[in-house]
Short mmCIF file of C-alpha atoms in Angstrom, two decimals:
data_model
loop_
_atom_site.label_atom_id
_atom_site.label_comp_id
_atom_site.label_asym_id
_atom_site.label_seq_id
_atom_site.Cartn_x
_atom_site.Cartn_y
_atom_site.Cartn_z
CA MET A 17 13.13 -13.17 15.48
CA THR A 18 12.93 -16.79 14.41
CA LYS A 19 9.76 -18.31 12.96
CA ASP A 20 9.01 -19.97 16.27
CA GLN A 21 9.52 -16.71 18.16
CA ILE A 22 7.22 -14.83 15.78
CA PHE A 23 4.51 -17.46 16.21
CA GLU A 24 4.84 -17.23 19.99
CA PHE A 25 4.84 -13.42 19.82
CA PHE A 26 1.44 -13.34 18.14
CA ARG A 27 0.12 -16.30 20.12
CA ARG A 28 0.58 -14.34 23.33
CA LEU A 29 -0.94 -11.15 21.92
CA ALA A 30 -3.88 -13.17 20.63
CA GLU A 31 -4.35 -14.91 23.96
CA ASP A 32 -4.50 -11.53 25.68
CA ASN A 33 -6.92 -10.06 23.11
CA PRO A 34 -8.65 -12.79 21.05
CA ASP A 35 -10.75 -10.44 18.91
CA PRO A 36 -8.79 -7.24 18.21
CA GLN A 37 -10.66 -4.39 16.55
CA THR A 38 -9.90 -0.91 15.34
CA GLU A 39 -10.75 1.77 17.90
CA LEU A 40 -12.33 3.96 15.22
CA GLU A 41 -16.13 4.08 15.34
CA TYR A 42 -18.11 3.52 12.13
CA GLY A 43 -21.28 1.91 10.88
CA ASN A 44 -20.47 1.00 7.30
CA ALA A 45 -17.63 0.84 4.78
CA TYR A 46 -18.03 4.46 3.70
CA GLN A 47 -17.88 5.76 7.27
CA LEU A 48 -14.77 3.64 7.84
CA VAL A 49 -13.06 5.21 4.82
CA VAL A 50 -13.90 8.68 6.12
CA SER A 51 -12.74 7.86 9.66
CA VAL A 52 -9.41 6.45 8.56
CA ALA A 53 -8.82 9.37 6.20
CA LEU A 54 -9.52 11.78 9.06
CA SER A 55 -7.25 9.89 11.45
CA ALA A 56 -4.00 10.84 9.70
CA GLN A 57 -1.90 12.78 12.22
CA ALA A 58 -4.80 12.61 14.66
CA THR A 59 -5.88 10.25 17.44
CA ASP A 60 -8.70 7.75 17.12
CA VAL A 61 -10.27 9.28 20.23
CA GLY A 62 -10.28 12.72 18.62
CA VAL A 63 -11.71 11.41 15.36
CA ASN A 64 -14.47 9.51 17.16
CA LYS A 65 -15.52 12.62 19.07
CA ALA A 66 -15.82 14.52 15.81
CA THR A 67 -17.58 11.83 13.79
CA ARG A 68 -20.29 10.72 16.22
CA ALA A 69 -22.57 13.64 15.37
CA LEU A 70 -21.41 13.61 11.75
CA PHE A 71 -22.21 9.93 11.19
CA ALA A 72 -25.62 10.36 12.80
CA LYS A 73 -26.41 12.54 9.79
CA VAL A 74 -24.16 11.10 7.10
CA GLU A 75 -24.15 7.44 6.13
CA THR A 76 -23.47 7.64 2.37
CA PRO A 77 -21.26 9.58 -0.05
CA GLN A 78 -24.30 11.40 -1.41
CA ALA A 79 -25.33 12.48 2.07
CA MET A 80 -21.82 13.87 2.55
CA LEU A 81 -22.11 15.82 -0.70
CA ASP A 82 -25.47 17.14 0.45
CA LEU A 83 -23.87 18.29 3.72
CA GLY A 84 -21.17 20.07 1.75
CA GLU A 85 -17.58 21.00 2.51
CA GLU A 86 -18.40 23.85 4.90
CA GLY A 87 -20.90 21.72 6.79
CA LEU A 88 -18.30 18.96 7.09
CA LYS A 89 -15.72 21.41 8.41
CA GLU A 90 -18.03 22.38 11.22
CA HIS A 91 -18.09 18.76 12.37
CA ILE A 92 -14.36 18.05 12.08
CA LYS A 93 -12.78 21.40 12.97
CA THR A 94 -11.30 19.90 16.14
CA ILE A 95 -9.18 17.52 14.02
CA GLY A 96 -5.78 18.55 12.72
CA LEU A 97 -5.57 19.56 9.04
CA PHE A 98 -9.37 19.66 8.91
CA ASN A 99 -9.50 22.00 5.91
CA SER A 100 -7.56 19.71 3.57
CA LYS A 101 -9.23 16.63 5.02
CA ALA A 102 -12.70 18.09 4.42
CA ARG A 103 -11.78 18.86 0.83
CA ASN A 104 -10.51 15.33 0.27
CA VAL A 105 -13.59 13.74 1.87
CA ILE A 106 -15.86 15.72 -0.46
CA LEU A 107 -13.73 14.78 -3.47
CA LEU A 108 -13.61 11.08 -2.58
CA SER A 109 -17.35 11.10 -1.95
CA GLN A 110 -17.93 12.61 -5.40
CA LEU A 111 -15.71 9.97 -7.00
CA LEU A 112 -17.56 7.18 -5.19
CA VAL A 113 -20.88 8.54 -6.45
CA ASP A 114 -19.67 9.14 -10.01
CA GLU A 115 -17.67 5.96 -10.63
CA TYR A 116 -18.63 3.38 -8.01
CA GLY A 117 -22.36 3.83 -7.58
CA GLY A 118 -21.82 5.17 -4.06
CA GLU A 119 -20.20 1.90 -2.96
CA VAL A 120 -16.72 1.50 -1.48
CA PRO A 121 -14.53 -0.66 -3.77
CA ASP A 122 -12.84 -3.76 -2.39
CA THR A 123 -9.44 -3.53 -4.10
CA ARG A 124 -6.38 -1.54 -3.07
CA GLU A 125 -5.97 -0.23 -6.61
CA ASP A 126 -9.42 1.35 -6.57
CA LEU A 127 -9.21 2.59 -3.00
CA VAL A 128 -5.96 4.50 -3.50
CA ARG A 129 -7.61 6.38 -6.37
CA LEU A 130 -9.76 8.13 -3.80
CA PRO A 131 -8.44 11.58 -2.74
CA GLY A 132 -6.83 11.44 0.69
CA VAL A 133 -6.64 7.62 0.65
CA GLY A 134 -3.13 6.20 0.62
CA ARG A 135 -1.88 2.67 0.93
CA LYS A 136 -2.21 2.61 4.73
CA THR A 137 -5.83 3.79 4.67
CA ALA A 138 -6.66 1.32 1.90
CA ASN A 139 -5.12 -1.52 3.90
CA VAL A 140 -7.18 -0.62 6.97
CA VAL A 141 -10.41 -0.64 4.96
CA LEU A 142 -9.54 -3.90 3.22
CA ASN A 143 -8.75 -5.53 6.56
CA CYS A 144 -11.48 -4.14 8.80
CA TRP A 145 -14.38 -4.19 6.36
CA PHE A 146 -13.55 -6.71 3.67
CA GLY A 147 -11.64 -9.18 5.87
CA GLN A 148 -8.48 -9.19 3.79
CA GLU A 149 -5.09 -10.05 5.28
CA THR A 150 -3.39 -6.67 4.98
CA PHE A 151 -0.84 -4.86 7.13
CA ALA A 152 -1.53 -1.15 7.55
CA VAL A 153 1.75 0.25 8.83
CA ASP A 154 1.22 3.37 10.93
CA THR A 155 3.69 4.98 13.33
CA HIS A 156 2.92 2.40 16.03
CA ILE A 157 3.49 -0.62 13.80
CA PHE A 158 6.59 0.95 12.28
CA ARG A 159 8.04 1.45 15.76
CA VAL A 160 7.06 -1.99 17.11
CA GLY A 161 8.29 -3.75 13.99
CA ASN A 162 11.70 -2.14 14.20
CA ARG A 163 12.07 -2.04 17.97
CA THR A 164 11.20 -5.69 18.59
CA GLY A 165 13.02 -7.06 15.56
CA LEU A 166 9.79 -8.50 14.19
CA ALA A 167 9.93 -6.53 10.95
CA LYS A 168 12.75 -4.06 10.49
CA GLY A 169 12.65 -1.49 7.72
CA LYS A 170 13.56 2.11 6.96
CA THR A 171 10.17 2.88 5.45
CA PRO A 172 6.57 1.80 6.18
CA GLU A 173 6.59 -0.06 2.87
CA GLN A 174 9.63 -2.09 3.91
CA VAL A 175 8.06 -2.96 7.25
CA GLU A 176 4.83 -3.93 5.49
CA ALA A 177 6.73 -6.22 3.11
CA LYS A 178 8.48 -7.90 6.05
CA LEU A 179 5.19 -8.44 7.88
CA GLU A 180 3.59 -9.80 4.73
CA LYS A 181 6.40 -12.34 4.49
CA ARG A 182 6.84 -13.22 8.16
CA VAL A 183 3.44 -13.18 9.93
CA PRO A 184 2.05 -16.73 10.07
CA GLN A 185 -1.46 -18.08 10.15
CA PRO A 186 -3.75 -17.95 12.06
CA PHE A 187 -2.61 -14.45 13.03
CA ARG A 188 -2.49 -12.64 9.70
CA LEU A 189 -5.96 -11.09 9.79
CA GLY A 190 -5.59 -9.61 13.27
CA ALA A 191 -1.86 -8.87 13.19
CA HIS A 192 -2.00 -5.18 12.42
CA HIS A 193 -4.56 -4.60 15.19
CA TRP A 194 -2.43 -6.39 17.78
CA LEU A 195 0.63 -4.42 16.74
CA ILE A 196 -1.14 -1.06 16.77
CA LEU A 197 -2.66 -1.69 20.19
CA HIS A 198 0.64 -2.98 21.54
CA GLY A 199 2.42 0.13 20.30
CA ARG A 200 -0.29 2.46 21.55
CA TYR A 201 -0.60 1.07 25.08
CA VAL A 202 2.57 -0.90 25.92
CA CYS A 203 5.46 -0.38 23.50
CA LYS A 204 5.09 3.40 23.68
CA ALA A 205 7.29 5.80 21.77
CA ARG A 206 9.00 7.65 24.63
CA THR A 207 9.08 5.01 27.36
CA PRO A 208 8.15 1.45 26.42
CA GLU A 209 6.48 -0.28 29.34
CA CYS A 210 8.60 -3.41 29.09
CA TRP A 211 7.93 -4.22 32.75
CA ARG A 212 4.38 -5.26 31.83
CA CYS A 213 4.96 -6.51 28.26
CA GLN A 214 3.85 -10.07 27.58
CA VAL A 215 6.41 -10.51 24.77
CA GLU A 216 9.40 -8.77 26.39
CA ASP A 217 11.53 -11.93 26.35
CA LEU A 218 11.05 -12.30 22.58
CA CYS A 219 11.97 -8.69 21.82
CA SER A 220 15.43 -7.64 20.62
CA PHE A 221 15.22 -4.04 21.88
CA ARG A 222 18.40 -3.29 23.81
CA LYS A 223 17.21 -0.40 25.99
CA LYS A 224 14.35 -2.17 27.73
CA VAL A 225 12.64 -0.43 30.63
CA LEU A 226 12.21 -3.39 32.95
CA GLU A 227 11.32 -1.47 36.08
CA LYS A 228 8.26 0.71 36.36
CA PRO A 229 9.38 4.35 36.79
CA LYS A 230 8.42 5.90 40.10
CA GLY A 231 5.20 7.86 40.02
CA ARG A 232 3.61 5.74 37.31
#
């Protein structure tokens, strides 16, 4: 895509959804960290179902430690890999209490020190809570970046670097939300719904599905 095409790509997505937000439910920075950590290889819908009752009880790292690993498992046992995720949440909560006064740090370097928090999770927290212009590349963004030609790369890190370089203002803060939502609901993995895509003409994907399949 050219610079003008990229600008128009995001302009249209922004026009359709002026205030994009994560679909994870949380009340503070700590709950956001926990939600994103739990969302690995799981859906936001599934995570939200598990965390509603949990977050009614737990708002701080210390409260999570008081609940304990077994208590946490009871809340998140419907989420994939819940055993390892529960262990990591307890460990990251302990680290936040011991080294950060129970507060979530606002730098990527500090965030990725937390057990179960990788670069993607850190980028989500920095963007959604601290308002930093980061690009959290999940499977949806990786697919959309490569499929459309917006940001091609063989790894999430390569796609992130391309987005960092190519996404213009005023779209940088909301870019990763627009791309995730576009990938989740329109540019789907198995059958992209190009027939209703607002940026289809800007996309370089060769196998576009321009007619709605029967029965859909």
